[in-house]
Tab-separated table of C-alpha atoms and ligand atoms in Angstrom:
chain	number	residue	atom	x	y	z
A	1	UNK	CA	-9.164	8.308	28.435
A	2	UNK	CA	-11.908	8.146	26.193
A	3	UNK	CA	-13.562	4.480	26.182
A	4	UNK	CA	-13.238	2.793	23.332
A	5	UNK	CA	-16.441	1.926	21.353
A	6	UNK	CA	-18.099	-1.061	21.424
A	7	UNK	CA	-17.058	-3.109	18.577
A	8	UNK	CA	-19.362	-4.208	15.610
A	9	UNK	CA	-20.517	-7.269	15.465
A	10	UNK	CA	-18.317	-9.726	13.484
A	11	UNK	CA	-17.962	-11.326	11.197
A	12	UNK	CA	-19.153	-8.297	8.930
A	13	UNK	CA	-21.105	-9.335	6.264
A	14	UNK	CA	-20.220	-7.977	2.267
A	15	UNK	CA	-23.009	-9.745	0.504
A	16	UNK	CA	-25.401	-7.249	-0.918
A	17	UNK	CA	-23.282	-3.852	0.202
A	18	UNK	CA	-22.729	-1.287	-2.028
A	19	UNK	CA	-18.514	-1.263	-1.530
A	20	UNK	CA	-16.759	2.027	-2.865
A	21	UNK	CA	-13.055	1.116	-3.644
A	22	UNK	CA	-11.219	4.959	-3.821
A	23	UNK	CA	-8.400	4.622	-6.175
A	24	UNK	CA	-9.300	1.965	-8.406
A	25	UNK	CA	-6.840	2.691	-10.615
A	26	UNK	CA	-4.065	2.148	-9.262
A	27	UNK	CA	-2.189	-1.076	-7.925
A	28	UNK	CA	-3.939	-1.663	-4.857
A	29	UNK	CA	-7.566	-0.685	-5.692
A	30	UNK	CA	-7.415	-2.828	-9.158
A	31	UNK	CA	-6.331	-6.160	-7.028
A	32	UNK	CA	-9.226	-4.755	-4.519
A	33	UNK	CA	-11.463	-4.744	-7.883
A	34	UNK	CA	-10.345	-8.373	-8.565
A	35	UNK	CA	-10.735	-9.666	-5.572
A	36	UNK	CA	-14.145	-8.087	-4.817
A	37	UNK	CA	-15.607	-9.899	-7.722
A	38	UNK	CA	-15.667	-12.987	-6.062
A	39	UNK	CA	-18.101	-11.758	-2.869
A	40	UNK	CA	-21.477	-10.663	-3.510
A	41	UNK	CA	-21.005	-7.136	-3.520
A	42	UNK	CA	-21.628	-4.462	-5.591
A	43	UNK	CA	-18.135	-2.762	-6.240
A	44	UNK	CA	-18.718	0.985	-7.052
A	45	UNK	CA	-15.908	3.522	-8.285
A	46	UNK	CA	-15.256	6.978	-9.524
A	47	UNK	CA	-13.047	8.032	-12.766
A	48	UNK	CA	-9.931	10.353	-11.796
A	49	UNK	CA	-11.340	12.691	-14.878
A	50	UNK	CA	-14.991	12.389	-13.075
A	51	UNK	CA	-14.185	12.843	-9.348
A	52	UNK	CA	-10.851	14.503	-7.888
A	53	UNK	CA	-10.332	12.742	-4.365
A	54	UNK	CA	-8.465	16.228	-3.139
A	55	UNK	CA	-11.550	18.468	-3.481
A	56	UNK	CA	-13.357	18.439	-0.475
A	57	UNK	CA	-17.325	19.567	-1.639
A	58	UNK	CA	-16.690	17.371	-5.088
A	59	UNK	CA	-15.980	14.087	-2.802
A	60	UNK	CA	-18.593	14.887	-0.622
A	61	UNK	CA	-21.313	15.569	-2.879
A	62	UNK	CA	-20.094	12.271	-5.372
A	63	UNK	CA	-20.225	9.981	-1.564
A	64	UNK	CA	-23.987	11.798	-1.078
A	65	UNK	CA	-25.190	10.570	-4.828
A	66	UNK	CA	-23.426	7.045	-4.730
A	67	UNK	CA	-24.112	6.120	-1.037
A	68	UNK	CA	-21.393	3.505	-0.467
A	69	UNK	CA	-22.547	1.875	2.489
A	70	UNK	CA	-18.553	0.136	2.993
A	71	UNK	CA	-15.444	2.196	1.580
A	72	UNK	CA	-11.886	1.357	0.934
A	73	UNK	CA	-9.008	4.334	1.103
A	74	UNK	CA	-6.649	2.668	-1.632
A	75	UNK	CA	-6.273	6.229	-3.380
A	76	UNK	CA	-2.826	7.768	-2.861
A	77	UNK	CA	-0.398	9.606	-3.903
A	78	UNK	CA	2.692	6.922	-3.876
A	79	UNK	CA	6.082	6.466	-5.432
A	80	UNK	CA	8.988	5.071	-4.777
A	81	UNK	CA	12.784	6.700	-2.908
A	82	UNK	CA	13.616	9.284	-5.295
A	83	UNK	CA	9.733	10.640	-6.478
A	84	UNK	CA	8.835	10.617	-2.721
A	85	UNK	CA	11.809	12.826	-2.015
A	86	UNK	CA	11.930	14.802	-5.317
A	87	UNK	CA	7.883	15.973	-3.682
A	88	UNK	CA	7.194	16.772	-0.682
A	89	UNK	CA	4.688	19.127	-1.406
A	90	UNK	CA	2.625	16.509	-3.286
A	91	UNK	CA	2.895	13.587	-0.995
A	92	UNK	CA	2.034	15.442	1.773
A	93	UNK	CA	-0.774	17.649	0.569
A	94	UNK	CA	-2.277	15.270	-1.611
A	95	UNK	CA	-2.282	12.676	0.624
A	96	UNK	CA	-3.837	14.709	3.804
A	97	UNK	CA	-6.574	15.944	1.534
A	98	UNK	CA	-7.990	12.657	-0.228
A	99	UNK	CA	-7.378	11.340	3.383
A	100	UNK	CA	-9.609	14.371	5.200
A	101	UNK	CA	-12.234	13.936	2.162
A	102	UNK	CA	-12.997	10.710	1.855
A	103	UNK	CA	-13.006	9.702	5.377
A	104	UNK	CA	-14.990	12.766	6.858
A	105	UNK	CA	-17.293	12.055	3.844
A	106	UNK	CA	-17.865	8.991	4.530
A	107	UNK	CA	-18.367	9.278	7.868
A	108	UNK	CA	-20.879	12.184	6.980
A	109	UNK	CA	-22.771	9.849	4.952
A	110	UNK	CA	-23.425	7.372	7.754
A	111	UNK	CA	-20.845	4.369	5.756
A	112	UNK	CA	-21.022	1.291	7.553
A	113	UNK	CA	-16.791	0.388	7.706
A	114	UNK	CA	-14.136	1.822	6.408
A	115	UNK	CA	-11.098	0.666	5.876
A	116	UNK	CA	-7.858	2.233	5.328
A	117	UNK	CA	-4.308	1.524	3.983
A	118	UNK	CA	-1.371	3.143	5.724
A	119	UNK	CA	2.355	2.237	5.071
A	120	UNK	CA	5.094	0.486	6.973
A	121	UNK	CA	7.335	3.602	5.962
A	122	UNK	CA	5.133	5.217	9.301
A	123	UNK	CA	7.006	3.577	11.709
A	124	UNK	CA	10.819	5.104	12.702
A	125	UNK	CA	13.489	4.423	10.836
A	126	UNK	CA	15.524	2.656	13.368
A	127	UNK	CA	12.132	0.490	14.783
A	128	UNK	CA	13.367	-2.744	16.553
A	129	UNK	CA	13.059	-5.493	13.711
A	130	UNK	CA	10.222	-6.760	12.760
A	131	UNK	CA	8.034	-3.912	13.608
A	132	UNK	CA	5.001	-4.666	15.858
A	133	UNK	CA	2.481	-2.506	15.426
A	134	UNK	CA	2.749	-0.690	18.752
A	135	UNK	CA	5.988	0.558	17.512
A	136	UNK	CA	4.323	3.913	15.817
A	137	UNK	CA	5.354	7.388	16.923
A	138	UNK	CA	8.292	5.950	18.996
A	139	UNK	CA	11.318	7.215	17.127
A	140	UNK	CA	12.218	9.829	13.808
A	141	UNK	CA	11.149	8.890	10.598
A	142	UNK	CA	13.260	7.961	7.631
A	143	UNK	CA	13.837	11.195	5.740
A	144	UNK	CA	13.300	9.864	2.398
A	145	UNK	CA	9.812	9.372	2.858
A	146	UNK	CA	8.813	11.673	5.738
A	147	UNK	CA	6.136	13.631	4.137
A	148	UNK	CA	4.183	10.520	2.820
A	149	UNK	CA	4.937	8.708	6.524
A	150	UNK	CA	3.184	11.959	8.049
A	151	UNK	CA	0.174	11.785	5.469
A	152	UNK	CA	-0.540	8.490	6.358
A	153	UNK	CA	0.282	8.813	9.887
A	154	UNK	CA	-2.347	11.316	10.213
A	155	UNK	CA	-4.504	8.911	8.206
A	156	UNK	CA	-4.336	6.645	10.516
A	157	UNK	CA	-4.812	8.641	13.240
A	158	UNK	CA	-8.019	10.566	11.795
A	159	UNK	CA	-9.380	6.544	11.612
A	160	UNK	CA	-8.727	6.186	15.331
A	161	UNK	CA	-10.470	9.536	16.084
A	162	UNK	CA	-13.341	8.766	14.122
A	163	UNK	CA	-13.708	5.400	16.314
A	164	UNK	CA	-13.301	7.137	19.306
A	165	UNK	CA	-15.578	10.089	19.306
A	166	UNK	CA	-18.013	8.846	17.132
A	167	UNK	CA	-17.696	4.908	17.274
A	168	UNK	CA	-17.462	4.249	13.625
A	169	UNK	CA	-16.412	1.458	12.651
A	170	UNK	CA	-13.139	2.020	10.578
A	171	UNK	CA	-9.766	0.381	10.341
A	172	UNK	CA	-6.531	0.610	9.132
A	173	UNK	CA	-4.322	-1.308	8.012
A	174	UNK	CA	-0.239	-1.585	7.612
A	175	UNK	CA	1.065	-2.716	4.339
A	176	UNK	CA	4.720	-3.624	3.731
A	177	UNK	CA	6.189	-2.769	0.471
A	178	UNK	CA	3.959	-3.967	-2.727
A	179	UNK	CA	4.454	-5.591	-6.138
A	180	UNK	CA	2.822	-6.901	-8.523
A	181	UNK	CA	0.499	-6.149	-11.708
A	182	UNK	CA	-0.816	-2.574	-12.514
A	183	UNK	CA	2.736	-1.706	-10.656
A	184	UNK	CA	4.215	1.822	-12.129
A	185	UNK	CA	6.848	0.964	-14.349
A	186	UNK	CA	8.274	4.452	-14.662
A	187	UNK	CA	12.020	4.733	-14.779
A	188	UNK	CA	12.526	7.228	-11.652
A	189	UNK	CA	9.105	7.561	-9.678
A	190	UNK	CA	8.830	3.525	-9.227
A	191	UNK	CA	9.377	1.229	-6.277
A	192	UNK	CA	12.293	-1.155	-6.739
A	193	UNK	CA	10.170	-4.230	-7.838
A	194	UNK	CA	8.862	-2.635	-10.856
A	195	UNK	CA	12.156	-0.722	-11.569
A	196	UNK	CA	13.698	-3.355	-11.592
A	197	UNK	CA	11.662	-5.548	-13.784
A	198	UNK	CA	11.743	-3.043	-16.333
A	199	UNK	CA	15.918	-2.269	-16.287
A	200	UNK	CA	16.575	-6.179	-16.527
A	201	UNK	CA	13.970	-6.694	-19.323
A	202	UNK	CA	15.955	-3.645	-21.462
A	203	UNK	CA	19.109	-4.784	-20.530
A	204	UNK	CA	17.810	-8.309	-21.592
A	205	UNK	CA	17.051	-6.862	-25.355
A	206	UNK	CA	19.651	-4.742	-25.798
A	207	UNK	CA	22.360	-6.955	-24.090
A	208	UNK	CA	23.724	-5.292	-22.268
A	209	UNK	CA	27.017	-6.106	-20.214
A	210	UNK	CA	25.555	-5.005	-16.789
A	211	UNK	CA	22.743	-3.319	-14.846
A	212	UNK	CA	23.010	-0.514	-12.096
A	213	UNK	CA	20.912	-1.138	-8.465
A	214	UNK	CA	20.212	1.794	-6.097
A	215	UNK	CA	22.156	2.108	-3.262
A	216	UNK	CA	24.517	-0.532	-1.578
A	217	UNK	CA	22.082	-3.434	-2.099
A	218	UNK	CA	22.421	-3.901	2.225
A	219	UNK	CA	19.312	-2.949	2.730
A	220	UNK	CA	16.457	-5.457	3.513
A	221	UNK	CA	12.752	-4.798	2.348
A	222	UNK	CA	9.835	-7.390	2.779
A	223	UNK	CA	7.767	-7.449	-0.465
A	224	UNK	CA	3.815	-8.523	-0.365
A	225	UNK	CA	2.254	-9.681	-3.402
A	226	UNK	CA	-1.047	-6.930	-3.882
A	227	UNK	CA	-3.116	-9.571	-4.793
A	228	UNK	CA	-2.360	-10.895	-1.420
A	229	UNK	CA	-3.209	-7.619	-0.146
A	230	UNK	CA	-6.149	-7.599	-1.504
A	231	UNK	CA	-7.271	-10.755	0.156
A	232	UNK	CA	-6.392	-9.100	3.701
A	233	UNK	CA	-8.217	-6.261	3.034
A	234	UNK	CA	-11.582	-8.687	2.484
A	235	UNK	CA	-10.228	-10.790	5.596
A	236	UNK	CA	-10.229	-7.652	7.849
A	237	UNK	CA	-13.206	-6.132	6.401
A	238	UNK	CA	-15.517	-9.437	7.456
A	239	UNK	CA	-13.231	-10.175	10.427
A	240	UNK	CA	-11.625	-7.322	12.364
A	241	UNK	CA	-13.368	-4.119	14.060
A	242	UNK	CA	-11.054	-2.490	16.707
A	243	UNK	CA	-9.235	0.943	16.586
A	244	UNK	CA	-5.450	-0.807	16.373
A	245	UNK	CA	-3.790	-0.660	13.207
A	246	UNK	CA	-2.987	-4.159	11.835
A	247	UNK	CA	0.675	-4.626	9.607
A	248	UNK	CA	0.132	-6.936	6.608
A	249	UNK	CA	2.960	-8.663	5.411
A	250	UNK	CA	4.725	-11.453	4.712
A	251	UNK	CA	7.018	-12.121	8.215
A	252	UNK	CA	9.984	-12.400	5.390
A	253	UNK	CA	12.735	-9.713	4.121
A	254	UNK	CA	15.306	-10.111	1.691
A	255	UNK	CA	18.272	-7.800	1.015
A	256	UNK	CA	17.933	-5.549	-2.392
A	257	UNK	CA	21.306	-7.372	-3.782
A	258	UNK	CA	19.384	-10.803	-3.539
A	259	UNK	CA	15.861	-9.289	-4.511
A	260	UNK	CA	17.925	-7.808	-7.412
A	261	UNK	CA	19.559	-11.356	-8.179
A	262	UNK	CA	15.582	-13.179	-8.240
A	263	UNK	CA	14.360	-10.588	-10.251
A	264	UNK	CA	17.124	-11.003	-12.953
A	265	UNK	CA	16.720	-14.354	-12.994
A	266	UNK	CA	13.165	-14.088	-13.470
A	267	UNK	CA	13.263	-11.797	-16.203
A	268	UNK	CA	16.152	-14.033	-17.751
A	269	UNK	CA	19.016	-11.498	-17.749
A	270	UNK	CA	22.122	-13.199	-16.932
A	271	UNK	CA	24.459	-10.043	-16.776
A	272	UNK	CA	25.913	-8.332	-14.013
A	273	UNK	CA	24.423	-6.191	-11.632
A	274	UNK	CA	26.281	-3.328	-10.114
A	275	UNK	CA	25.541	-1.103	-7.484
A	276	UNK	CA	24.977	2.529	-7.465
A	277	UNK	CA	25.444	4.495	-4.028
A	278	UNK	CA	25.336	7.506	-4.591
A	279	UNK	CA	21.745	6.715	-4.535
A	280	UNK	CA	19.661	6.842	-1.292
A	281	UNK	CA	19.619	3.447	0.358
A	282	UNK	CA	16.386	4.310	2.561
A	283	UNK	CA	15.538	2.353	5.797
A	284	UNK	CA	17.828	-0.286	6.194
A	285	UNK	CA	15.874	-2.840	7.221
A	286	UNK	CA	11.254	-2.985	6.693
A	287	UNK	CA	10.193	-6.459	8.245
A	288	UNK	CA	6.802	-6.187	9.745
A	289	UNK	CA	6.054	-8.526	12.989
A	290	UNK	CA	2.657	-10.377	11.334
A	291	UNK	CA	1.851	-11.922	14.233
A	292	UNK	CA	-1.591	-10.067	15.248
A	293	UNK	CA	-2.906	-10.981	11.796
A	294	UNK	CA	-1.930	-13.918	11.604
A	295	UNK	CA	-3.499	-15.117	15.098
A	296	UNK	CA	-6.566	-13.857	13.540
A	297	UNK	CA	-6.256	-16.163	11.069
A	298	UNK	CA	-4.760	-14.958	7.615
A	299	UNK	CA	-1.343	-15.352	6.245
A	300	UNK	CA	0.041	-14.412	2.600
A	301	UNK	CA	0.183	-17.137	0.057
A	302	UNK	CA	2.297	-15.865	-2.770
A	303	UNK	CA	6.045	-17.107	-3.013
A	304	UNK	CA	8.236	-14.198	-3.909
A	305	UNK	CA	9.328	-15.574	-7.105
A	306	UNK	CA	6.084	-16.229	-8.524
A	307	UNK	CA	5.081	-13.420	-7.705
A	308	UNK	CA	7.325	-11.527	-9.553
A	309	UNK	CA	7.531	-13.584	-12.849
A	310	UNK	CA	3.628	-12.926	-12.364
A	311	UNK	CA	4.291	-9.031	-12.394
A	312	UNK	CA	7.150	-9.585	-15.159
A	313	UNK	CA	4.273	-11.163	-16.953
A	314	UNK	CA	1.548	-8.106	-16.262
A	315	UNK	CA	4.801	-5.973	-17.393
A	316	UNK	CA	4.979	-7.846	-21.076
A	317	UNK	CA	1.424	-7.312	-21.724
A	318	UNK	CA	2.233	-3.620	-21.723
A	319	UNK	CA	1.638	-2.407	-18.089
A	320	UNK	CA	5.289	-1.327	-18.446
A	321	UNK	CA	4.511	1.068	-21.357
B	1	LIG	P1	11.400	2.284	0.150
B	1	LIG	O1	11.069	1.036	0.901
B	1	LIG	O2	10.527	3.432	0.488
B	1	LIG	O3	12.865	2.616	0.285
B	1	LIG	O4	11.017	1.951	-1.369
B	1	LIG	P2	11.749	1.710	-2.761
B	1	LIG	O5	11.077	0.568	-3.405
B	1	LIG	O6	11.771	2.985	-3.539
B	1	LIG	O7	13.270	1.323	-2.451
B	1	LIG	C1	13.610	0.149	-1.770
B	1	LIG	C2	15.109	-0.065	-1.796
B	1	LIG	O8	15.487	-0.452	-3.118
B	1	LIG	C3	15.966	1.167	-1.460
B	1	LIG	O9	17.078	0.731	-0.703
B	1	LIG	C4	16.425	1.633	-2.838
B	1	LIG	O10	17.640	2.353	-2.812
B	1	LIG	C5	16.599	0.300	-3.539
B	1	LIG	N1	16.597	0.386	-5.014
B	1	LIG	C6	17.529	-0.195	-5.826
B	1	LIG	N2	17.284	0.098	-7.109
B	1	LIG	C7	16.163	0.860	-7.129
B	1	LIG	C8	15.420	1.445	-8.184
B	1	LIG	O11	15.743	1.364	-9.353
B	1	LIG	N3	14.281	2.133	-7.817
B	1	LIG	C9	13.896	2.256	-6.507
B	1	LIG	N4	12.770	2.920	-6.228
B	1	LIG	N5	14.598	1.715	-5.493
B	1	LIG	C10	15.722	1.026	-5.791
């Protein structure tokens, strides 16, 4: 076996580094923009109209000009049951090629750390509850997200490589499923959070006698706050250099009836909910097993319902339309 690479010294300093967050954008590299404002970094970024992550010389050549010297993969192609399964083609493609570009770049350009988001949906569908991270490439995956599981399997895996033949120093890390502000509120292509939000605010106005749920409301999902996320990412940045993938979480799940019953009550809809089958339930249970992070030292701080009425909030101001 190929030894693994000495590790970088830690903890790795941010002040003064020019940080380039891919995907900016979107939910998980605008929290990384928030949260970056508060260390002494400069945070650099590239407009979707001015840079297109899946073309390979374009990403190269914009990572050559802006010399990032730390780099975070936030940029993916992402939605929730039905868009994931509704495209294959682009959640698979898309995802390999913004992977392949901006890490190979990167490394090309001599960056300092990376760091790199995967998804819990990599592990099997049937992983022993909650999933440690050693529990990758054990089992099938859940069909209903295969193709964006194999993207950021090989993501994850093209990290590792990169560690091990080369010694650079880049991570990856595991988030469970996100909420929170910049969410996508669309009707079909959004995760359940920000569905939901949206159904029980219209059903709110228009009063109506009851709102339909995916599925049989049995399964279980853990739900992370992205601002929380956010905060991890810095945490592991400064603190973590090792080829492992690390899950990020909360350590808590909650069925989707009961998630569905909070976020009603948060959005102040007092009708009933009912539950619609024939739609894909998905995994049946997504807990993460925390423990590695935490023993490094960082937990999540954001109760579930506050959380929510704070994306309910983001939601009102317009996110939603
Ligand atoms: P998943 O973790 O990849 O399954 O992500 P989702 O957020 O898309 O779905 C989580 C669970 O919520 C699944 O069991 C869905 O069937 C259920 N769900 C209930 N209502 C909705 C909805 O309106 N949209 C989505 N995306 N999921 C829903």
């Amino acid at each position: 076996m190929t030894p693994q690479p000495t590790a970088t010294a830690l903890p790795f300093d941010l002040a003064g580094r020019r940080v380039f967050v891919a995907g900016h954008r979107g939910m998980v590299g605008s929290a990384l923009v928030r949260r970056l404002k508060s260390e002494r970094c400069e945070v650099v970024t590239a407009d979707r109209n001015a840079l297109d992550l899946t073309r390979q010389s374009d990403t190269e050549e914009w990572l050559r000009r802006n010399r990032p010297e730390v780099v975070i993969v936030a940029a993916a192609k992402v939605g929730g049951i039905a868009y994931n399964n509704a495209f294959p083609v682009d959640f698979l493609a898309d995802n390999l090629a913004i992977e392949l570009n901006v890490i190979g770049g990167s490394f090309a350009i001599g960056v300092r750390k990376l760091l790199f988001l995967g998804s819990s949906c990599i592990y099997p569908r049937l992983a022993p509850q909650p999933m440690t991270e050693d529990m990758l490439l054990t089992g099938p995956l859940e069909p209903t997200n295969e193709w964006y599981a194999v993207a950021k399997i090989a993501g994850v895996k093209l990290v590792e490589a990169y560690r091990r033949q080369h010694g650079a120093d880049f991570i990856s890390l595991m988030p469970t499923n996100l909420y929170g502000p910049g969410d996508n509120y669309h009707p079909e292509h959004s995760h359940v959070p920000a569905a939901l939000i949206r159904r029980f605010h219209e059903a709110k106005l228009a009063n109506a006698p009851s709102v339909t749920v995916w599925g049989t409301g049995r399964p279980r999902r853990e739900f992370l706050a992205v601002d929380d996320l956010a905060d991890a990412c810095v945490f592991a940045l400064k603190n973590y250099s090792d080829g492992r993938i690390l899950n990020v979480g909360t350590g808590r799940d909650i069925t989707i009836a009961d998630f569905a019953r909070l976020a009603a009550d948060v959005v102040g809809y007092a009708g009933d909910i009912v539950f619609d089958a024939s739609r894909p339930d998905g995994a049946p249970q997504k807990l993460l097993d925390v423990s590695r992070l935490t023993k490094l030292g960082w937990t999540a701080r954001t109760e579930l319902r506050d959380g929510i009425a704070a994306a309910y909030q983001d939601f009102l101001k317009g996110a939603g339309r």
